[in-house]
mmCIF file of C-alpha atoms and ligand atoms in Angstrom:
data_model
loop_
_atom_site.group_PDB
_atom_site.id
_atom_site.type_symbol
_atom_site.label_atom_id
_atom_site.label_comp_id
_atom_site.label_asym_id
_atom_site.label_seq_id
_atom_site.Cartn_x
_atom_site.Cartn_y
_atom_site.Cartn_z
ATOM 1 C CA MET A 1 36.869 25.015 11.372
ATOM 2 C CA ILE A 2 34.475 22.157 11.460
ATOM 3 C CA PRO A 3 34.306 20.580 7.900
ATOM 4 C CA PRO A 4 30.818 20.954 6.304
ATOM 5 C CA LEU A 5 28.457 17.922 7.044
ATOM 6 C CA LEU A 6 28.431 17.109 3.248
ATOM 7 C CA ASP A 7 32.123 16.298 3.180
ATOM 8 C CA THR A 8 31.811 14.155 6.343
ATOM 9 C CA PHE A 9 29.041 12.141 4.965
ATOM 10 C CA LYS A 10 30.790 11.759 1.587
ATOM 11 C CA ARG A 11 33.912 10.465 3.414
ATOM 12 C CA LEU A 12 31.795 8.160 5.661
ATOM 13 C CA ILE A 13 29.821 6.562 2.736
ATOM 14 C CA ALA A 14 33.085 6.294 0.509
ATOM 15 C CA ASN A 15 34.755 4.315 3.337
ATOM 16 C CA THR A 16 32.001 2.317 4.690
ATOM 17 C CA GLY A 17 29.065 2.294 2.166
ATOM 18 C CA PRO A 18 25.585 3.924 2.225
ATOM 19 C CA ILE A 19 23.936 5.006 5.322
ATOM 20 C CA SER A 20 20.214 4.782 6.339
ATOM 21 C CA ILE A 21 17.932 7.666 5.742
ATOM 22 C CA SER A 22 17.297 7.932 9.393
ATOM 23 C CA HIS A 23 20.863 8.220 10.251
ATOM 24 C CA TYR A 24 21.246 10.862 7.556
ATOM 25 C CA ILE A 25 18.214 12.855 8.963
ATOM 26 C CA ALA A 26 19.329 12.422 12.702
ATOM 27 C CA GLU A 27 22.916 13.661 11.998
ATOM 28 C CA SER A 28 21.749 16.500 9.694
ATOM 29 C CA ASN A 29 19.144 17.851 12.040
ATOM 30 C CA ALA A 30 21.374 17.731 15.094
ATOM 31 C CA HIS A 31 23.979 19.808 13.201
ATOM 32 C CA TYR A 32 21.232 22.007 11.846
ATOM 33 C CA TYR A 33 19.723 22.993 15.188
ATOM 34 C CA ALA A 34 22.830 22.976 17.345
ATOM 35 C CA ARG A 35 24.082 26.296 16.501
ATOM 36 C CA ARG A 36 21.446 28.510 15.071
ATOM 37 C CA ASP A 37 18.059 30.204 15.483
ATOM 38 C CA PRO A 38 16.252 29.025 12.413
ATOM 39 C CA PHE A 39 12.886 30.864 13.045
ATOM 40 C CA GLY A 40 11.414 34.012 11.519
ATOM 41 C CA VAL A 41 11.652 36.081 8.325
ATOM 42 C CA ALA A 42 15.492 36.325 8.415
ATOM 43 C CA GLY A 43 15.665 32.473 9.130
ATOM 44 C CA ASP A 44 14.461 29.414 7.332
ATOM 45 C CA PHE A 45 10.866 28.838 8.472
ATOM 46 C CA ILE A 46 8.168 30.269 10.787
ATOM 47 C CA THR A 47 6.180 28.408 13.200
ATOM 48 C CA ALA A 48 2.573 28.954 14.702
ATOM 49 C CA PRO A 49 3.787 30.481 18.075
ATOM 50 C CA GLU A 50 5.987 32.788 16.158
ATOM 51 C CA ILE A 51 3.100 34.021 14.101
ATOM 52 C CA SER A 52 0.889 35.146 16.965
ATOM 53 C CA GLN A 53 0.593 35.047 20.704
ATOM 54 C CA MET A 54 -3.019 33.659 20.192
ATOM 55 C CA PHE A 55 -1.575 30.242 19.357
ATOM 56 C CA GLY A 56 0.239 29.901 22.717
ATOM 57 C CA GLU A 57 -2.432 31.464 24.690
ATOM 58 C CA LEU A 58 -5.063 29.106 23.417
ATOM 59 C CA ILE A 59 -2.859 26.035 24.275
ATOM 60 C CA GLY A 60 -2.612 27.484 27.711
ATOM 61 C CA LEU A 61 -6.206 27.791 28.010
ATOM 62 C CA TRP A 62 -6.751 24.085 26.979
ATOM 63 C CA LEU A 63 -4.193 22.899 29.503
ATOM 64 C CA ALA A 64 -5.840 24.970 32.293
ATOM 65 C CA ASP A 65 -9.178 23.738 31.374
ATOM 66 C CA ILE A 66 -8.393 20.042 31.299
ATOM 67 C CA TRP A 67 -6.296 20.444 34.527
ATOM 68 C CA MET A 68 -9.108 22.194 36.340
ATOM 69 C CA ARG A 69 -11.676 19.579 35.349
ATOM 70 C CA ALA A 70 -9.332 16.851 36.276
ATOM 71 C CA GLY A 71 -9.311 18.067 39.878
ATOM 72 C CA ARG A 72 -6.471 20.687 39.997
ATOM 73 C CA THR A 73 -3.878 18.213 41.313
ATOM 74 C CA GLU A 74 -0.707 19.714 42.479
ATOM 75 C CA PRO A 75 2.309 19.509 41.986
ATOM 76 C CA VAL A 76 1.855 19.724 38.286
ATOM 77 C CA HIS A 77 4.565 20.154 35.599
ATOM 78 C CA TYR A 78 4.630 21.656 32.173
ATOM 79 C CA VAL A 79 6.752 19.872 29.779
ATOM 80 C CA GLU A 80 7.640 21.172 26.313
ATOM 81 C CA LEU A 81 9.526 18.995 23.712
ATOM 82 C CA GLY A 82 11.611 21.177 21.360
ATOM 83 C CA PRO A 83 10.400 24.580 22.638
ATOM 84 C CA GLY A 84 12.265 26.507 19.886
ATOM 85 C CA ARG A 85 12.672 30.277 21.005
ATOM 86 C CA GLY A 86 10.438 29.486 24.173
ATOM 87 C CA THR A 87 7.598 31.717 22.757
ATOM 88 C CA LEU A 88 4.773 29.113 23.003
ATOM 89 C CA ALA A 89 5.682 28.424 26.597
ATOM 90 C CA ARG A 90 5.814 32.031 27.588
ATOM 91 C CA ASP A 91 2.254 32.709 26.018
ATOM 92 C CA ALA A 92 0.737 29.245 27.269
ATOM 93 C CA LEU A 93 1.967 29.673 30.849
ATOM 94 C CA GLY A 94 0.934 33.310 30.857
ATOM 95 C CA ALA A 95 -2.628 32.298 29.922
ATOM 96 C CA ALA A 96 -2.730 29.392 32.320
ATOM 97 C CA ARG A 97 -1.658 31.554 35.203
ATOM 98 C CA ARG A 98 -4.927 33.515 34.995
ATOM 99 C CA TYR A 99 -6.673 30.284 35.940
ATOM 100 C CA GLY A 100 -4.490 29.355 38.818
ATOM 101 C CA LEU A 101 -2.353 26.875 36.867
ATOM 102 C CA VAL A 102 1.330 27.641 37.707
ATOM 103 C CA PRO A 103 3.172 24.565 36.902
ATOM 104 C CA SER A 104 6.939 24.007 37.119
ATOM 105 C CA THR A 105 8.710 24.281 33.771
ATOM 106 C CA HIS A 106 10.675 21.546 31.960
ATOM 107 C CA PHE A 107 12.193 21.621 28.553
ATOM 108 C CA VAL A 108 13.385 18.758 26.441
ATOM 109 C CA GLU A 109 15.898 20.393 24.073
ATOM 110 C CA THR A 110 19.104 19.306 22.580
ATOM 111 C CA SER A 111 20.192 22.475 20.747
ATOM 112 C CA THR A 112 22.763 24.688 22.716
ATOM 113 C CA ALA A 113 21.883 27.653 20.753
ATOM 114 C CA LEU A 114 18.124 27.331 21.360
ATOM 115 C CA LYS A 115 18.591 26.559 25.009
ATOM 116 C CA ALA A 116 20.416 29.957 25.389
ATOM 117 C CA LEU A 117 17.275 31.622 23.854
ATOM 118 C CA GLN A 118 14.881 29.787 26.042
ATOM 119 C CA LEU A 119 16.866 30.684 29.120
ATOM 120 C CA GLU A 120 16.329 34.347 28.432
ATOM 121 C CA LEU A 121 12.602 33.982 28.568
ATOM 122 C CA HIS A 122 12.351 31.235 31.139
ATOM 123 C CA PRO A 123 15.174 31.576 33.842
ATOM 124 C CA GLN A 124 13.354 29.210 36.176
ATOM 125 C CA ALA A 125 13.045 26.241 33.669
ATOM 126 C CA VAL A 126 14.699 23.048 33.991
ATOM 127 C CA TRP A 127 16.262 21.372 30.744
ATOM 128 C CA HIS A 128 16.370 17.751 29.852
ATOM 129 C CA ALA A 129 18.100 15.821 27.077
ATOM 130 C CA ASP A 130 15.067 13.485 26.959
ATOM 131 C CA LEU A 131 11.921 12.418 28.936
ATOM 132 C CA SER A 132 13.620 10.124 31.308
ATOM 133 C CA THR A 133 14.521 12.793 33.745
ATOM 134 C CA VAL A 134 11.383 14.898 34.017
ATOM 135 C CA PRO A 135 9.658 14.826 37.370
ATOM 136 C CA ALA A 136 7.688 11.572 38.427
ATOM 137 C CA ASP A 137 5.608 13.164 41.285
ATOM 138 C CA GLY A 138 2.563 14.648 39.627
ATOM 139 C CA PRO A 139 0.628 15.106 36.371
ATOM 140 C CA LEU A 140 2.395 16.160 33.252
ATOM 141 C CA LEU A 141 1.008 18.787 30.812
ATOM 142 C CA ILE A 142 3.094 17.880 27.708
ATOM 143 C CA VAL A 143 3.291 20.100 24.524
ATOM 144 C CA ALA A 144 5.048 19.547 21.337
ATOM 145 C CA ASN A 145 4.862 21.798 18.405
ATOM 146 C CA GLU A 146 6.596 20.905 15.315
ATOM 147 C CA PHE A 147 8.756 18.687 17.224
ATOM 148 C CA LEU A 148 7.886 15.246 15.822
ATOM 149 C CA ASP A 149 8.270 16.448 12.218
ATOM 150 C CA ALA A 150 12.117 16.920 12.889
ATOM 151 C CA LEU A 151 12.713 13.389 14.219
ATOM 152 C CA PRO A 152 14.259 10.861 11.760
ATOM 153 C CA VAL A 153 12.071 8.744 9.548
ATOM 154 C CA ARG A 154 12.894 5.358 8.159
ATOM 155 C CA GLN A 155 12.107 4.531 4.610
ATOM 156 C CA LEU A 156 11.663 1.279 2.785
ATOM 157 C CA VAL A 157 11.370 1.253 -0.928
ATOM 158 C CA ARG A 158 9.763 -1.613 -3.139
ATOM 159 C CA THR A 159 12.306 -2.858 -5.797
ATOM 160 C CA GLN A 160 11.434 -5.306 -8.467
ATOM 161 C CA HIS A 161 12.201 -8.305 -6.174
ATOM 162 C CA SER A 162 11.339 -7.184 -2.518
ATOM 163 C CA TRP A 163 11.215 -4.265 -0.045
ATOM 164 C CA ARG A 164 14.571 -2.726 0.732
ATOM 165 C CA GLU A 165 15.795 -0.062 3.209
ATOM 166 C CA ARG A 166 16.278 3.271 1.499
ATOM 167 C CA LEU A 167 19.664 4.415 1.989
ATOM 168 C CA VAL A 168 21.841 7.452 1.071
ATOM 169 C CA GLY A 169 24.804 6.466 -1.268
ATOM 170 C CA LEU A 170 27.331 8.271 -3.350
ATOM 171 C CA ALA A 171 27.126 8.740 -7.225
ATOM 172 C CA ASP A 172 29.451 11.026 -9.090
ATOM 173 C CA ASP A 173 30.506 12.672 -6.014
ATOM 174 C CA ARG A 174 26.880 13.487 -5.007
ATOM 175 C CA LEU A 175 24.687 12.019 -2.285
ATOM 176 C CA VAL A 176 21.739 10.145 -3.932
ATOM 177 C CA PRO A 177 19.084 7.743 -2.533
ATOM 178 C CA VAL A 178 19.938 4.105 -3.137
ATOM 179 C CA ALA A 179 18.125 0.680 -2.239
ATOM 180 C CA GLY A 180 19.847 -1.596 0.269
ATOM 181 C CA SER A 181 20.760 -5.213 -0.703
ATOM 182 C CA ALA A 182 18.955 -7.043 2.033
ATOM 183 C CA SER A 183 15.149 -7.975 1.766
ATOM 184 C CA MET A 184 13.150 -6.106 4.338
ATOM 185 C CA ASP A 185 9.871 -7.766 3.500
ATOM 186 C CA ALA A 186 9.516 -8.868 7.040
ATOM 187 C CA ALA A 187 9.356 -5.256 8.166
ATOM 188 C CA VAL A 188 6.356 -4.344 5.933
ATOM 189 C CA PRO A 189 2.763 -5.380 7.185
ATOM 190 C CA ALA A 190 1.511 -8.119 5.115
ATOM 191 C CA ASP A 191 -1.492 -6.190 3.763
ATOM 192 C CA ARG A 192 0.871 -3.450 2.470
ATOM 193 C CA ARG A 193 3.544 -5.666 1.030
ATOM 194 C CA ASP A 194 2.302 -5.917 -2.530
ATOM 195 C CA ALA A 195 2.856 -2.400 -3.981
ATOM 196 C CA PRO A 196 4.317 -1.139 -7.332
ATOM 197 C CA GLU A 197 8.002 -0.968 -7.825
ATOM 198 C CA GLY A 198 9.353 2.297 -6.494
ATOM 199 C CA THR A 199 6.659 2.663 -3.694
ATOM 200 C CA ILE A 200 8.091 4.148 -0.531
ATOM 201 C CA LEU A 201 6.745 3.235 2.952
ATOM 202 C CA GLU A 202 7.829 5.667 5.573
ATOM 203 C CA THR A 203 7.688 5.063 9.208
ATOM 204 C CA SER A 204 9.094 7.013 12.351
ATOM 205 C CA PRO A 205 10.502 4.724 15.013
ATOM 206 C CA ALA A 206 11.762 7.885 16.787
ATOM 207 C CA SER A 207 8.419 9.332 16.976
ATOM 208 C CA ALA A 208 6.758 6.073 18.042
ATOM 209 C CA ALA A 209 9.400 5.762 20.986
ATOM 210 C CA VAL A 210 8.437 9.490 22.110
ATOM 211 C CA LEU A 211 4.758 8.577 22.155
ATOM 212 C CA TYR A 212 5.388 5.253 23.942
ATOM 213 C CA GLU A 213 7.318 7.179 26.671
ATOM 214 C CA VAL A 214 4.807 9.861 27.074
ATOM 215 C CA ALA A 215 1.921 7.642 27.306
ATOM 216 C CA GLY A 216 3.609 5.443 29.814
ATOM 217 C CA ARG A 217 4.113 8.499 31.961
ATOM 218 C CA LEU A 218 0.625 9.846 31.558
ATOM 219 C CA ALA A 219 -0.607 6.471 32.567
ATOM 220 C CA THR A 220 1.363 6.340 35.859
ATOM 221 C CA GLN A 221 1.291 10.029 36.816
ATOM 222 C CA GLY A 222 -1.766 11.450 35.158
ATOM 223 C CA GLY A 223 -2.004 14.337 32.779
ATOM 224 C CA ALA A 224 -2.472 15.187 29.183
ATOM 225 C CA ALA A 225 -0.458 15.953 26.049
ATOM 226 C CA LEU A 226 -0.786 17.979 22.861
ATOM 227 C CA PHE A 227 1.131 17.148 19.700
ATOM 228 C CA ILE A 228 0.713 19.776 16.933
ATOM 229 C CA ASP A 229 2.305 19.143 13.559
ATOM 230 C CA TYR A 230 1.663 18.773 9.876
ATOM 231 C CA GLY A 231 0.822 15.456 8.856
ATOM 232 C CA HIS A 232 -2.008 12.946 7.909
ATOM 233 C CA ALA A 233 -4.669 11.486 9.975
ATOM 234 C CA GLN A 234 -4.388 8.192 8.234
ATOM 235 C CA PRO A 235 -1.350 6.223 6.951
ATOM 236 C CA ARG A 236 -0.257 6.465 3.193
ATOM 237 C CA PHE A 237 2.651 5.526 0.943
ATOM 238 C CA GLY A 238 5.267 7.848 -0.436
ATOM 239 C CA SER A 239 8.125 9.876 0.827
ATOM 240 C CA SER A 240 7.179 13.074 2.740
ATOM 241 C CA LEU A 241 10.815 14.041 3.512
ATOM 242 C CA GLN A 242 11.689 17.623 2.589
ATOM 243 C CA ALA A 243 14.322 20.262 3.169
ATOM 244 C CA VAL A 244 13.557 23.878 3.746
ATOM 245 C CA ARG A 245 16.049 26.641 3.685
ATOM 246 C CA ALA A 246 15.206 30.426 3.663
ATOM 247 C CA HIS A 247 11.506 29.631 3.230
ATOM 248 C CA ARG A 248 12.000 27.587 0.148
ATOM 249 C CA LYS A 249 12.034 23.846 -0.602
ATOM 250 C CA VAL A 250 15.581 22.666 -1.447
ATOM 251 C CA ASP A 251 16.910 19.145 -2.395
ATOM 252 C CA VAL A 252 16.975 16.805 0.518
ATOM 253 C CA PHE A 253 20.492 15.601 -0.232
ATOM 254 C CA SER A 254 22.283 18.658 -1.412
ATOM 255 C CA ALA A 255 23.023 20.512 1.916
ATOM 256 C CA PRO A 256 22.898 18.371 4.982
ATOM 257 C CA GLY A 257 22.996 20.423 8.209
ATOM 258 C CA GLU A 258 22.125 23.656 6.428
ATOM 259 C CA ALA A 259 18.576 23.094 5.808
ATOM 260 C CA ASP A 260 15.674 21.889 7.955
ATOM 261 C CA LEU A 261 14.631 18.283 7.339
ATOM 262 C CA THR A 262 11.041 17.405 8.131
ATOM 263 C CA ALA A 263 8.656 14.646 7.467
ATOM 264 C CA HIS A 264 4.888 14.439 7.844
ATOM 265 C CA VAL A 265 3.657 12.929 11.078
ATOM 266 C CA ASP A 266 1.431 9.750 10.930
ATOM 267 C CA PHE A 267 -1.018 10.714 13.695
ATOM 268 C CA ALA A 268 -2.983 7.313 13.378
ATOM 269 C CA ALA A 269 0.014 5.341 14.154
ATOM 270 C CA LEU A 270 0.859 7.562 17.079
ATOM 271 C CA ALA A 271 -2.676 7.451 18.402
ATOM 272 C CA SER A 272 -2.645 3.561 18.313
ATOM 273 C CA ILE A 273 0.683 3.508 20.292
ATOM 274 C CA ALA A 274 -0.930 5.718 23.060
ATOM 275 C CA GLN A 275 -3.886 3.592 23.315
ATOM 276 C CA SER A 276 -1.754 0.364 23.557
ATOM 277 C CA ARG A 277 -0.432 1.694 26.680
ATOM 278 C CA GLY A 278 -3.983 2.365 28.203
ATOM 279 C CA ILE A 279 -4.067 6.076 27.284
ATOM 280 C CA ARG A 280 -7.239 8.036 26.066
ATOM 281 C CA TRP A 281 -6.943 9.399 22.548
ATOM 282 C CA LEU A 282 -8.942 12.820 22.805
ATOM 283 C CA GLY A 283 -8.909 13.245 19.145
ATOM 284 C CA THR A 284 -6.904 14.569 16.137
ATOM 285 C CA GLU A 285 -8.384 17.737 14.674
ATOM 286 C CA GLU A 286 -7.302 20.114 11.945
ATOM 287 C CA GLN A 287 -5.531 23.047 13.568
ATOM 288 C CA GLY A 288 -7.904 25.621 12.098
ATOM 289 C CA ARG A 289 -11.065 23.847 13.529
ATOM 290 C CA TRP A 290 -9.355 23.190 16.915
ATOM 291 C CA LEU A 291 -8.262 26.948 17.210
ATOM 292 C CA ARG A 292 -11.773 28.102 16.300
ATOM 293 C CA ALA A 293 -13.438 25.765 18.622
ATOM 294 C CA LEU A 294 -11.292 27.192 21.348
ATOM 295 C CA GLY A 295 -12.297 30.801 20.488
ATOM 296 C CA ILE A 296 -9.562 32.197 18.349
ATOM 297 C CA GLU A 297 -12.164 34.485 16.607
ATOM 298 C CA ALA A 298 -12.964 36.175 19.906
ATOM 299 C CA ARG A 299 -9.509 36.419 21.051
ATOM 300 C CA ALA A 300 -8.580 38.121 17.809
ATOM 301 C CA ASP A 301 -11.448 40.538 18.053
ATOM 302 C CA ALA A 302 -10.447 41.304 21.689
ATOM 303 C CA LEU A 303 -6.694 41.926 20.784
ATOM 304 C CA ALA A 304 -7.711 44.068 17.809
ATOM 305 C CA ALA A 305 -10.132 46.182 19.936
ATOM 306 C CA SER A 306 -7.402 46.806 22.496
ATOM 307 C CA ALA A 307 -4.838 47.587 19.790
ATOM 308 C CA PRO A 308 -6.725 49.041 16.656
ATOM 309 C CA ALA A 309 -3.390 49.972 14.945
ATOM 310 C CA HIS A 310 -2.645 46.280 14.899
ATOM 311 C CA ALA A 311 -6.021 45.005 13.935
ATOM 312 C CA ALA A 312 -5.199 44.083 10.357
ATOM 313 C CA ALA A 313 -2.050 42.287 11.419
ATOM 314 C CA ILE A 314 -3.962 40.419 14.106
ATOM 315 C CA HIS A 315 -6.479 39.218 11.617
ATOM 316 C CA THR A 316 -3.943 38.216 9.103
ATOM 317 C CA ALA A 317 -2.233 36.107 11.726
ATOM 318 C CA ARG A 318 -5.496 34.394 12.727
ATOM 319 C CA GLU A 319 -6.197 33.630 8.937
ATOM 320 C CA ARG A 320 -2.626 32.210 8.746
ATOM 321 C CA LEU A 321 -3.121 29.902 11.711
ATOM 322 C CA THR A 322 -6.685 28.766 10.723
ATOM 323 C CA GLY A 323 -7.142 29.241 6.876
ATOM 324 C CA GLU A 324 -7.677 26.041 4.976
ATOM 325 C CA GLY A 325 -5.114 26.858 2.268
ATOM 326 C CA GLN A 326 -2.643 28.109 4.909
ATOM 327 C CA MET A 327 -1.796 26.206 8.363
ATOM 328 C CA GLY A 328 -5.517 25.349 9.197
ATOM 329 C CA ALA A 329 -5.979 22.005 7.410
ATOM 330 C CA LEU A 330 -2.494 20.575 6.874
ATOM 331 C CA PHE A 331 -1.577 20.994 10.617
ATOM 332 C CA LYS A 332 -3.216 18.677 13.005
ATOM 333 C CA VAL A 333 -3.679 18.833 16.752
ATOM 334 C CA MET A 334 -3.689 15.451 18.511
ATOM 335 C CA GLY A 335 -4.739 15.221 22.240
ATOM 336 C CA ILE A 336 -4.114 12.392 24.648
ATOM 337 C CA ALA A 337 -4.698 12.003 28.236
ATOM 338 C CA ALA A 338 -4.498 9.637 31.323
ATOM 339 C CA PRO A 339 -7.326 7.150 31.621
ATOM 340 C CA ASP A 340 -9.031 9.052 34.331
ATOM 341 C CA TRP A 341 -8.683 12.436 32.905
ATOM 342 C CA PRO A 342 -11.701 14.200 31.124
ATOM 343 C CA ASP A 343 -12.317 14.907 27.495
ATOM 344 C CA GLY A 344 -10.310 17.851 25.947
ATOM 345 C CA ALA A 345 -11.771 20.969 24.558
ATOM 346 C CA GLY A 346 -11.806 21.391 20.882
ATOM 347 C CA PHE A 347 -11.984 17.832 19.748
ATOM 348 C CA GLY A 348 -14.927 16.206 17.970
ATOM 349 C CA SER A 349 -18.388 17.647 18.267
ATOM 350 C CA MET A 350 -17.280 20.969 19.603
ATOM 351 C CA ALA A 351 -15.660 22.053 16.307
HETATM 352 N N1 SAH B 1 8.303 24.317 19.069
HETATM 353 C C1 SAH B 1 9.132 25.368 18.350
HETATM 354 C C2 SAH B 1 10.229 24.998 17.573
HETATM 355 C C3 SAH B 1 10.017 23.792 16.514
HETATM 356 S S1 SAH B 1 11.437 23.433 15.748
HETATM 357 C C4 SAH B 1 8.147 26.270 17.665
HETATM 358 O O1 SAH B 1 7.053 25.795 17.418
HETATM 359 O O2 SAH B 1 8.462 27.352 17.266
HETATM 360 C C5 SAH B 1 12.029 21.902 16.443
HETATM 361 C C6 SAH B 1 12.602 22.062 17.883
HETATM 362 O O3 SAH B 1 12.845 20.710 18.278
HETATM 363 C C7 SAH B 1 13.798 22.736 18.009
HETATM 364 O O4 SAH B 1 13.782 23.362 19.253
HETATM 365 C C8 SAH B 1 14.783 21.720 18.029
HETATM 366 O O5 SAH B 1 16.060 22.026 18.551
HETATM 367 C C9 SAH B 1 14.326 20.586 18.763
HETATM 368 N N2 SAH B 1 14.740 19.267 18.633
HETATM 369 C C10 SAH B 1 14.934 18.750 17.317
HETATM 370 N N3 SAH B 1 15.258 17.526 17.431
HETATM 371 C C11 SAH B 1 15.362 17.200 18.685
HETATM 372 C C12 SAH B 1 15.646 16.025 19.644
HETATM 373 N N4 SAH B 1 15.980 14.828 19.007
HETATM 374 N N5 SAH B 1 15.616 16.138 20.861
HETATM 375 C C13 SAH B 1 15.219 17.233 21.530
HETATM 376 N N6 SAH B 1 14.865 18.394 20.798
HETATM 377 C C14 SAH B 1 14.989 18.390 19.386
#
C-alpha cells in the first residue's frame, strides 16, 4: 500500500526542512486527482458543467459564433485543459456541431482516473500531458473550467523584517505554515512592499506559464480561449488557499492528497500576460452576466418546455449557475483571442 501523503511530507520535512507552499499544493493535487472522480453529490465538489448541460452548450455556442465570424478556418482544434469527466466537452461540441463547427478534440489531463472517464464519452479524443504537443496547424479553441484554480500558488509573507517565502514546516508532528529565512523583498513589486506584518502575497507562476503558452499559440495559429474560474478581477492581498472535502472546507494542512486544494485566480494578472504577447483580451465578466448575455434564460425556458416534469430542476440549475449569491458573481469568464479575431459574445456592453 502507498503510505498516506501526510506521512511522506512529514518524513521529507523532518529530513530536509520545510517545503514551499507551491511544492505542497502540486504534490497534494497530483495525488488527489490521480486516482479518483471527485465530482458530484457523492464526491467532494460539483462544477458548472455537472450542474447543467446549459453551461457547456452556451460555451459551444460562443466558440461556434466567434469561429464563424473569424472566417470558419479549418482544420480547427478544440483543446480543453483539465476536462474532468468530459461533460463540458460533450455539451459544447454537441452544440457547436449544429453550426458546422466539428473540431478535432484534444484534452490536457494528468489524472489517470479522469482520463479513463473522458475516454468513455470521447473515444476519438487525443490526450496530452501539456500544451506543447497539441496540433500547430490551425486555430485553437481552448476551454478551461476550474483548471487554473487547481494549479499551485506561491505565497510570500511579510514578517517584521522583510518578505519571506511561506513554507510548510513541522510543529508537534503537525504540518504548519512557517516563514522562510531568506529575504524575498526583491520578488515583491516596489509599490506593494510596504505592508503590515503578517500580510500574504499570493501569485501563481503555474497559471502565468499556462497563459503565456496559450497566448503564444493563439498569436501564431489563431483562435480563442475561455478561462472560467472563481477569482477576482483585480489583484489583492491575502491567502485564498482552501481545501474542500465532501462539500465542506477543511484545514489546508491536515489531509494532503485527500482534499481538493484550490486558490482564487488573479484574472488581471493573467490578462496582462496575454496582452504582453500581442493577444486580444476580450473581457473578464461575471459568470452570471456572461451566461445571461448568451441566452441562458431562453435556453432554460426551451428545455423546460420540452421536459415539463424537469422544469423546476432546470430553473434551479440556471439559478445556481447565474445567481449573485451562488456561482454567478464569484465565478468569472475571461476571453482572449488572436489579434485578427473578432470580439467575443457576452463581454462588455452586451451583458
Ligand atoms: N473542468 C472540469 C474539471 C475541473 S477539476 C469541470 O469543470 O468539471 C480540475 C481538472 O484539472 C481535473 O480534470 C484535473 O485532473 C485536472 N488537472 C489538475 N491539475 C492539472 C495539471 N497540472 N495538468 C493537467 N490537468 C490537471
